[in-house]
Coordinates of C-alpha atoms and ligand atoms in Angstrom, one line a residue:
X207 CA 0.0 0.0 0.0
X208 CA 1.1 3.3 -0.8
X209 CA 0.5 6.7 1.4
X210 CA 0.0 10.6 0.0
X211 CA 3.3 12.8 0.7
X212 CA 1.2 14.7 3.2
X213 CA 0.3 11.6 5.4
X214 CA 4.4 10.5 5.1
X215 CA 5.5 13.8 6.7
X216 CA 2.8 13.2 9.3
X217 CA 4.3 9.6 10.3
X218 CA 7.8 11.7 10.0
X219 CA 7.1 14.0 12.3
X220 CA 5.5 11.6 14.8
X221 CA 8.6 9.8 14.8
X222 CA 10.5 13.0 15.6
X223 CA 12.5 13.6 12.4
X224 CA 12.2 17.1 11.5
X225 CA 9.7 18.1 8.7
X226 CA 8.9 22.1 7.9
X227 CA 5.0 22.8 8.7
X228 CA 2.5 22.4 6.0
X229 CA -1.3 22.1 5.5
X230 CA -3.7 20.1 2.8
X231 CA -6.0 22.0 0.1
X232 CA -8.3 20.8 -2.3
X233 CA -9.3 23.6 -3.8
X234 CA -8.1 26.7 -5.8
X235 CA -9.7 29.3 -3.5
X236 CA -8.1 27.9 0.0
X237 CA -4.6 28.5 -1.7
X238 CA -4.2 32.5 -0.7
X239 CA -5.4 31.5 2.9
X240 CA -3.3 28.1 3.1
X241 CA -0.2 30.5 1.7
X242 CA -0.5 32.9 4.8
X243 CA -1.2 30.6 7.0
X244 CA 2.2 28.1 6.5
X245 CA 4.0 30.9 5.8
X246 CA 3.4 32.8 9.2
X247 CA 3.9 29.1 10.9
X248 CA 7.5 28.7 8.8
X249 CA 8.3 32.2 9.6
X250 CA 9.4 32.4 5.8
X251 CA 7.6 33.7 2.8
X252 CA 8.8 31.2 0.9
X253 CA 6.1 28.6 0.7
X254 CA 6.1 25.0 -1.6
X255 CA 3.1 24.0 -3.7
X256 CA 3.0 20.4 -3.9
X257 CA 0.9 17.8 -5.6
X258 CA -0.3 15.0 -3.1
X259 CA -0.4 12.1 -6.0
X260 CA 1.1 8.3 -5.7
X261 CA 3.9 9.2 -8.4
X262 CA 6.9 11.1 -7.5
X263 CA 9.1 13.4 -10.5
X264 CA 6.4 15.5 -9.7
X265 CA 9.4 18.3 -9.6
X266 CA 10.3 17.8 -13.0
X267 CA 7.0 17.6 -14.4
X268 CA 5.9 21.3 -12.9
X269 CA 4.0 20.2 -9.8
X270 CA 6.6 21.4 -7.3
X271 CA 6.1 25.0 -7.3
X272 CA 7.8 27.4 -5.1
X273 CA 5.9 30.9 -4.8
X274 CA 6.5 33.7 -2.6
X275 CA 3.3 35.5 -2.2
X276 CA -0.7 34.5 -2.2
X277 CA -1.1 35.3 -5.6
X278 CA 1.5 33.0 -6.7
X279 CA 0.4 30.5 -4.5
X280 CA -3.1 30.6 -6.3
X281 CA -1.5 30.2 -9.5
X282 CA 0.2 27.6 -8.7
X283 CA -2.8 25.7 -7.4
X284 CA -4.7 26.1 -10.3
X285 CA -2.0 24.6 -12.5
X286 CA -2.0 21.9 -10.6
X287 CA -5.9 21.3 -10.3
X288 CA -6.8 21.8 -13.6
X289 CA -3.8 19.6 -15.3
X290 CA -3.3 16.3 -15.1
X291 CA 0.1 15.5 -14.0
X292 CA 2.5 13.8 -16.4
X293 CA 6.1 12.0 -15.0
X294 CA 8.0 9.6 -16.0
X295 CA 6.2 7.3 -13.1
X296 CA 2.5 7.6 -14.2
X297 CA 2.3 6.8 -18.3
X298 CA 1.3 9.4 -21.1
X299 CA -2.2 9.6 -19.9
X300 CA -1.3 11.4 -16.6
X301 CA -2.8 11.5 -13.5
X302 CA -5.4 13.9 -11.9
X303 CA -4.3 15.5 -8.8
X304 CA -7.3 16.3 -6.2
X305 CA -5.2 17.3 -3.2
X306 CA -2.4 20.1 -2.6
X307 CA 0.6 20.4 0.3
X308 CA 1.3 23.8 1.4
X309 CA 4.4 23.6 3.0
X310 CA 7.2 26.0 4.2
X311 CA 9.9 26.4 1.8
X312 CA 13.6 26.1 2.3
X313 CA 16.3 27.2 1.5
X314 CA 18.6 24.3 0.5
X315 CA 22.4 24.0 1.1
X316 CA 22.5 20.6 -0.5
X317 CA 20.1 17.7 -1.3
X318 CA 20.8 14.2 0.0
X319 CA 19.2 10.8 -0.5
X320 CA 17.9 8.6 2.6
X321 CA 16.0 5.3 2.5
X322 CA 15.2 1.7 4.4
X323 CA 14.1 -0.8 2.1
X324 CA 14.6 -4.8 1.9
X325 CA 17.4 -6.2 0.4
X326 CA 16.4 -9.5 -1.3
X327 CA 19.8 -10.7 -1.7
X328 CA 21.2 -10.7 1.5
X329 CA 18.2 -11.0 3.5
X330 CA 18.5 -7.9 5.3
X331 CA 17.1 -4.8 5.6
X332 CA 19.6 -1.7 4.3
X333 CA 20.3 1.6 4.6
X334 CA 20.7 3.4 1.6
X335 CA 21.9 7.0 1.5
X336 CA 23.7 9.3 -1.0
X337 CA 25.1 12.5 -1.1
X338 CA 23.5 13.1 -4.7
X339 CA 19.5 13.5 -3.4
X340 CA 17.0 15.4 -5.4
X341 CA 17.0 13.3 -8.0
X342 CA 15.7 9.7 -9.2
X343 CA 18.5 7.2 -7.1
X344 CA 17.9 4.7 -10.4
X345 CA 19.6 7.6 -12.0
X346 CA 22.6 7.7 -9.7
X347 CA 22.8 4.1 -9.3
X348 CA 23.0 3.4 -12.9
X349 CA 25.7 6.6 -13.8
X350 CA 27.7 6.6 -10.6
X351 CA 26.9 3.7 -8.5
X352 CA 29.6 4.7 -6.2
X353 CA 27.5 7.5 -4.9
X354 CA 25.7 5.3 -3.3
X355 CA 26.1 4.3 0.3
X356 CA 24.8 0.7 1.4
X357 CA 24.7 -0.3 5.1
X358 CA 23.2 -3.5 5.8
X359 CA 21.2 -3.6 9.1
X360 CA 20.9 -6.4 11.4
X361 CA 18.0 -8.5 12.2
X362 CA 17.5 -9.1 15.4
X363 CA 19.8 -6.0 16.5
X364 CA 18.2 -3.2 14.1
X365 CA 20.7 0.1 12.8
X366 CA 23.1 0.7 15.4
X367 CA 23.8 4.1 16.3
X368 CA 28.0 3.9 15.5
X369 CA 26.7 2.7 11.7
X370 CA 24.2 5.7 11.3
X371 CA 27.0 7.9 12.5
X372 CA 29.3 6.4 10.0
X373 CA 26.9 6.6 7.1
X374 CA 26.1 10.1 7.9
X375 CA 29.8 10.6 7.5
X376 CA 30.2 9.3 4.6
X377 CA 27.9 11.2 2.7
X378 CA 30.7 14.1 3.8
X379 CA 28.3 15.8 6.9
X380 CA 30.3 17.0 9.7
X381 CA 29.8 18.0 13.7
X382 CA 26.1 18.6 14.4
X383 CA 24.9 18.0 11.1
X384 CA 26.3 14.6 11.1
X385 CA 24.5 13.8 14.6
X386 CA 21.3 14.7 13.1
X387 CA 21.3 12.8 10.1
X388 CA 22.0 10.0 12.3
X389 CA 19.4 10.5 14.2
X390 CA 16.6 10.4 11.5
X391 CA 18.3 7.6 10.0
X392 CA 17.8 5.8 13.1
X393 CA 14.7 6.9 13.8
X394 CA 13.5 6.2 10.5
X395 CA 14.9 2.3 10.4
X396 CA 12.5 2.6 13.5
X397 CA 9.4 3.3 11.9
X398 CA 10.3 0.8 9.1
X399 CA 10.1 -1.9 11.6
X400 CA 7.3 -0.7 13.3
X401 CA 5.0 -0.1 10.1
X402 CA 6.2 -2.8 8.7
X403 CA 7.1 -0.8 5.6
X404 CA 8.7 -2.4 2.3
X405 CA 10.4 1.4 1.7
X406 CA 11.2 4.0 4.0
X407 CA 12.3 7.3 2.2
X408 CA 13.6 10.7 1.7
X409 CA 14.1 12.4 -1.1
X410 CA 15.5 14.6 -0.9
X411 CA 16.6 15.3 3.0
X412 CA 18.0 18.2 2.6
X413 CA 20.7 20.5 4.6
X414 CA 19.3 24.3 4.7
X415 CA 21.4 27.4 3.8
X416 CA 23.1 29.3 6.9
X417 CA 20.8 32.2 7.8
X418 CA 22.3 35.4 8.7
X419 CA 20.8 36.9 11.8
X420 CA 17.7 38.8 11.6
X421 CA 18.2 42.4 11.0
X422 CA 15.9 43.5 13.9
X423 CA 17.6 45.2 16.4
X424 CA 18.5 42.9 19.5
X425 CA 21.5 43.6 21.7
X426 CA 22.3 40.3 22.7
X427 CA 25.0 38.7 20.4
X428 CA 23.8 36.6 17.3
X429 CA 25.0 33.1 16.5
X430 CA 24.1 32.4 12.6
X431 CA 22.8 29.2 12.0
X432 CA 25.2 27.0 10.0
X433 CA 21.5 24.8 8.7
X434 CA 20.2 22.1 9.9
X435 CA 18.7 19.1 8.2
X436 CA 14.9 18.6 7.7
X437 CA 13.0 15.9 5.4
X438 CA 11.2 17.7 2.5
X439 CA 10.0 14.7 0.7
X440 CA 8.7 11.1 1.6
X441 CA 7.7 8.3 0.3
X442 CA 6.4 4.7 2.1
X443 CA 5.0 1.9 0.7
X444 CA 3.9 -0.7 3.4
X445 CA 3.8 -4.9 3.3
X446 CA 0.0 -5.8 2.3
X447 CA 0.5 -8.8 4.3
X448 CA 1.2 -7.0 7.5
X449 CA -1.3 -4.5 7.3
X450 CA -4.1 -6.2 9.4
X451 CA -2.3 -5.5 12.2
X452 CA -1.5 -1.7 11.4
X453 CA -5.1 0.1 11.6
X454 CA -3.2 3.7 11.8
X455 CA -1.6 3.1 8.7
X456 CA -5.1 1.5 7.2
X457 CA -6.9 4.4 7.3
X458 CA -4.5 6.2 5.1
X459 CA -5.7 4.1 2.2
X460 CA -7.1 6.7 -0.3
X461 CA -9.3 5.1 -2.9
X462 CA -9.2 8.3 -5.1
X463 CA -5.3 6.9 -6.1
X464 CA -6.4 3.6 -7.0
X465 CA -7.3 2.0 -10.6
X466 CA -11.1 1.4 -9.9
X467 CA -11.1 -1.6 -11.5
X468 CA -8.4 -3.2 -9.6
X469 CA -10.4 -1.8 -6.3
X470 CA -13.2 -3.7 -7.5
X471 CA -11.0 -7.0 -8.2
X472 CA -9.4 -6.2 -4.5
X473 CA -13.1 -6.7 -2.9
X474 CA -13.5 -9.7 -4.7
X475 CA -9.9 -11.0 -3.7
X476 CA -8.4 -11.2 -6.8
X477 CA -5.2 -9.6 -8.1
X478 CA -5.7 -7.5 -11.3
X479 CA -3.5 -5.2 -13.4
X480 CA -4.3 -3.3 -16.4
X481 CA -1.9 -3.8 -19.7
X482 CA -1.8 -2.2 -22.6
X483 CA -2.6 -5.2 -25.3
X484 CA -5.8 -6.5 -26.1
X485 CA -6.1 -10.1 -24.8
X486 CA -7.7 -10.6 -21.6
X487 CA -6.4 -13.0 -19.5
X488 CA -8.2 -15.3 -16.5
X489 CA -6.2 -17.5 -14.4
X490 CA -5.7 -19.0 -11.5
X491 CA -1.9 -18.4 -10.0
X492 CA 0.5 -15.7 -10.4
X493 CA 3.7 -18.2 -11.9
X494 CA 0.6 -19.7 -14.3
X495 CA -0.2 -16.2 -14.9
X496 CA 3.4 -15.2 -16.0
X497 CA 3.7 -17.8 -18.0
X498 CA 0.3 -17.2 -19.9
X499 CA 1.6 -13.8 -20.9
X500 CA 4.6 -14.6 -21.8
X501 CA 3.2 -17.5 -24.4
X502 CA 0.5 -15.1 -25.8
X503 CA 3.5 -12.7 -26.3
X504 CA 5.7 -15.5 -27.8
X505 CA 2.5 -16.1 -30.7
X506 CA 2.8 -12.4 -31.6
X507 CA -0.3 -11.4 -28.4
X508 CA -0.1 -8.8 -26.3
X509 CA -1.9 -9.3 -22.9
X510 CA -4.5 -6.6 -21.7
X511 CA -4.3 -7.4 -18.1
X512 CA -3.1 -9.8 -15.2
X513 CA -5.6 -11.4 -13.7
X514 CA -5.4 -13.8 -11.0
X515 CA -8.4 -15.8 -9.2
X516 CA -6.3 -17.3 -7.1
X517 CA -6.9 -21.1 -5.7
X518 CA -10.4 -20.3 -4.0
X519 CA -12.4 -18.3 -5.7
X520 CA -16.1 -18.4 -5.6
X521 CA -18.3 -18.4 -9.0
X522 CA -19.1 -15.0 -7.6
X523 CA -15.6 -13.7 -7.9
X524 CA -15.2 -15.5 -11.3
X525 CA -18.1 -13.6 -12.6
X526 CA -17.0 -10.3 -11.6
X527 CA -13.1 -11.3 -13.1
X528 CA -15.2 -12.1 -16.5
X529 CA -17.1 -8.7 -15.6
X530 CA -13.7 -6.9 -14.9
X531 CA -11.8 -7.8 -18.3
X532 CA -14.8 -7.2 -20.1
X533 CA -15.2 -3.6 -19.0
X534 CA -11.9 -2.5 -20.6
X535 CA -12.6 -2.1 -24.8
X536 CA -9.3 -2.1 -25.5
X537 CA -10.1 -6.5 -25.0
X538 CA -10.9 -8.2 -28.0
X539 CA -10.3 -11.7 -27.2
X540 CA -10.1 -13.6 -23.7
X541 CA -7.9 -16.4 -22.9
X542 CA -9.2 -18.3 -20.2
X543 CA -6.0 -20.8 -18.4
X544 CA -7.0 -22.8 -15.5
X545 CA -4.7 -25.5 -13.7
X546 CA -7.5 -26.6 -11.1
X547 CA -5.5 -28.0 -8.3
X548 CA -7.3 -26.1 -5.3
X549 CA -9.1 -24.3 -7.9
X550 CA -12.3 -26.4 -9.1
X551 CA -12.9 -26.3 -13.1
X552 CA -16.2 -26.6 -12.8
X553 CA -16.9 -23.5 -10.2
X554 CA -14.6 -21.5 -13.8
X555 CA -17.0 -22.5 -16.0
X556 CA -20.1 -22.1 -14.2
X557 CA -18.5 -18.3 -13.6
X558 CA -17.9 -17.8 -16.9
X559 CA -21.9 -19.2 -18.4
X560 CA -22.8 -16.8 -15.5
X561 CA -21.0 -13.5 -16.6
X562 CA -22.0 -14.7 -20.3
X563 CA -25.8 -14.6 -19.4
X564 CA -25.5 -11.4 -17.4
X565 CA -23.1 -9.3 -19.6
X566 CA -23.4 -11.5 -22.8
X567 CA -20.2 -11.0 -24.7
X568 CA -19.4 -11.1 -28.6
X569 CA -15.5 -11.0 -28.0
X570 CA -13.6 -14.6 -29.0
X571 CA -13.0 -16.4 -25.9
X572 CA -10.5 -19.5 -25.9
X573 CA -10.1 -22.2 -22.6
X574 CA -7.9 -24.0 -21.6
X575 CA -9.0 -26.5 -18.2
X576 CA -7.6 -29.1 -17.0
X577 CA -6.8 -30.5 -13.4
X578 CA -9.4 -30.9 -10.7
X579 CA -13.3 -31.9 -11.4
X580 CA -11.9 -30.9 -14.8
X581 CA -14.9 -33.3 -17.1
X582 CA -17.4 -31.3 -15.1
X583 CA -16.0 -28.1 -16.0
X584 CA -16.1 -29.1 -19.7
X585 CA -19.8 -30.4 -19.3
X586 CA -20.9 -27.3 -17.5
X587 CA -19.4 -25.1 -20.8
X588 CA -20.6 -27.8 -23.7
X589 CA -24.2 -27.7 -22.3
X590 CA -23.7 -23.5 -22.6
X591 CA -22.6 -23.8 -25.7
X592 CA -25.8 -21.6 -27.0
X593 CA -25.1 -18.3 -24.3
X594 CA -21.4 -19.1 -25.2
X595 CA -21.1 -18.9 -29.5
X596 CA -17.9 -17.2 -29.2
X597 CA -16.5 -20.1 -27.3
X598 CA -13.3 -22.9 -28.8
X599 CA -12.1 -25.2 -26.6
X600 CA -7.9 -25.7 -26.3
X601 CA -6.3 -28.9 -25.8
X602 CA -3.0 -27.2 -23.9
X603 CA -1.2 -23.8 -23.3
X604 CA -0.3 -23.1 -27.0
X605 CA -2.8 -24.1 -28.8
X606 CA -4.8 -21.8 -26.6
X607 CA -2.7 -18.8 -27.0
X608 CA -2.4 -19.9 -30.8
X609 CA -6.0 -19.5 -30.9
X610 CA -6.7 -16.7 -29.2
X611 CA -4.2 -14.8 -31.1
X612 CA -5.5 -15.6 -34.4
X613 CA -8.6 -15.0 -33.0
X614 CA -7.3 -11.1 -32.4
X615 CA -5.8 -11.2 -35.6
X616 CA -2.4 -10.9 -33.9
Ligands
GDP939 P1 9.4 14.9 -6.4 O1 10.0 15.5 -7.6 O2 8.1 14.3 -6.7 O3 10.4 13.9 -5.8 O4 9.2 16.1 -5.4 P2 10.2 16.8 -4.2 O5 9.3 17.1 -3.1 O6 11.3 15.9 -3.9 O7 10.7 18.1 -4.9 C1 11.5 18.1 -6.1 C2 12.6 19.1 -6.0 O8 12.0 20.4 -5.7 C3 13.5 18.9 -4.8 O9 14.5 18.0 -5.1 C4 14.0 20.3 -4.5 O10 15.1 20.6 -5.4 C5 12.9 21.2 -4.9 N1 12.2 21.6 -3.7 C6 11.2 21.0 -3.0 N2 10.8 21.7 -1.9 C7 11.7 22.7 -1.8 C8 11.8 23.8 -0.9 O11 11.2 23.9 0.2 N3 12.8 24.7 -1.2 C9 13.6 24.6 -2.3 N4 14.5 25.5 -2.5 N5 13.5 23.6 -3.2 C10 12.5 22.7 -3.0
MN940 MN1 11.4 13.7 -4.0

């Protein structure tokens, strides 16, 4: 699961890392208000406009806006309401932003990269920081992979507070700036543990220019301050699998961000993602789901979605998978490919005469059963064969996706 920008700094600052004061808009008129209000909080006139959208490169793509006055704050939040954002992260089509941050500016020194994620390989969880923040990490990674700090974390023991210290070093800090990056690095591998997060970032954390002393008359002596460092961007995603047991975290779940037809698949418990070809694909299992793309790809296909059943679906859910692949007109042939082993054939095919009688389809639709209560499955569809005209039976994988291609004219 994935959280707004707004709702990261929120879990920041409740774990004490430092994050500059903002507030949440959703509409063009509470900009001017929002714009006084953070910058009188943030004692600075300098206020950031941000998109709240679950894509980042939102910088890049115009929907990081720094203004300095109410007017320019308004500006900026009608760009942002009235255009859909495009990035590199969200496909050519865009993405419609509903909510805005309003945040205290800052003045940055230099830009540094700070995460937690899971490292596969060696089992671990890892620190990753970098000296080159601000922009994409795949970037650095890929052109200078030496930039890139990597400090593998302990299971049992968690980040220790010498190997924070060092990492903070090594991306060149010194003195107190050092101490607090350490800190919010170990306070952030905290909060990974506790949410049980799959990524923990910040991007960038930044350093802030030294200010000069105010120019208001005060007799005391003045100490400038050399900056300090503060989180201006975050990002979690949090384990699915661990989520029953994080209610907090739960309620951050904003259905506005989500693909409605993969909510709807979600409700029914089945996993669903949207391609961009045009053959619709039900199966049970995500390895026999892989594998079905890849063959309809290897007979010229292109799959228009993932769609698993899983190994217990109901002749409910299979109804509203059929339902679910048939709502997107790009699909123009469906590949049904069913290994019943928990799954039972028969409970497929009486989901798919269902669908058939209540959304009656014209599109070519090719299956392929076999496994459990398999001759029952093939009954159920034979005496259908009058809702189903559209229907041709497949002996294995490839004649199926041989079919169903043709069948697109692939
Ligand atoms: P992202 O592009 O979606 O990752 O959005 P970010 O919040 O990371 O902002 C992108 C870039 O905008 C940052 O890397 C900064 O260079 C700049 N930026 C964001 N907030 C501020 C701010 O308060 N002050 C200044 N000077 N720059 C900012
Ligand atoms: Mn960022």
């Amino acid at each position: 699961m994935k959280i707004h920008e707004h709702q990261a700094r929120d879990l920041l600052s409740s774990a004490a890392i430092p994050v500059p004061p903002g507030m949440v808009i959703e509409s063009i008129e509470d900009a001017a208000a929002a714009y006084k209000a953070v910058a009188e909080q943030g004692g600075t006139d300098l206020v950031v406009i941000k998109a709240q959208v679950h894509a980042g490169g939102r910088g890049k793509a115009g929907f990081v806006k720094l203004v300095r006055s109410a007017e320019e704050a308004t500006e900026a939040a009608r760009f942002m309401l009235t255009n859909r954002m495009v990035s590199p992260q969200t496909g050519p089509e865009g993405l419609k932003v509903n909510k805005l941050l309003v945040a205290a500016g800052v003045d940055i020194q230099h830009e540094y990269y700070l995460a937690i994620t899971t490292d596969r390989a060696s089992r671990r969880n890892v620190l990753i920081a970098s000296a080159e923040g601000g922009v994409e990490i795949e970037q650095v990674a890929a052109k200078n992979p030496g930039a890139i700090i990597k400090q593998p974390i302990h299971p049992l023991l968690g980040l220790q507070p010498y190997e924070a210290r060092d990492a903070a070093f090594r991306l060149g800090l010194k003195g107190k700036h050092a101490n607090q990056t350490a800190s919010i690095m170990l306070k952030l591998e905290k909060l990974f543990r506790e949410k049980d997060c799959s990524l923990a970032e910040i991007n960038p954390l930044v350093l802030t220019s030294p200010s000069t002393p105010s120019s208001t008359p005060d007799p005391r002596p003045q100490t400038p301050d050399p900056g300090h460092v503060v989180a201006i961007d975050a990002k979690f995603n949090f384990d699915d699998n661990a989520l029953f047991r994080h209610k907090d975290i739960q309620n951050l779940f904003d259905p506005a961000e989500e693909d409605p037809a993969e909510l709807k698949a979600h409700k029914f418990g089945l996993s669903y993602i949207a391609l961009d070809g045009n053959i619709g694909c039900l199966v049970n299992g995500a390895g026999l789901a892989m594998s079905t793309m890849d063959i309809i790809k290897l007979h010229g296909g292109e799959p228009a979605n993932f769609l698993d059943v899983g190994g217990s679906a109901s002749e409910e859910a299979v109804t509203e998978a059929f339902k679910i692949i048939l709502s997107d007109d790009a699909v123009k042939g469906i590949m049904v490919n069913i290994f019943g082993g928990i799954m039972d054939c028969a409970v497929i095919a009486q989901g798919i005469v269902n669908a058939a009688a209540q959304v009656g389809f014209e599109v070519p639709l090719v299956v392929r059963l076999e496994g459990t209560n398999v001759d029952a499955g093939r009954a159920i569809l034979k005496e259908a064969a009058a809702s189903l005209p559209t229907l041709q039976a497949a002996t294995d994988l490839s004649d199926a996706a041989e079919k169903v291609t043709a069948a697109v004219g692939a």
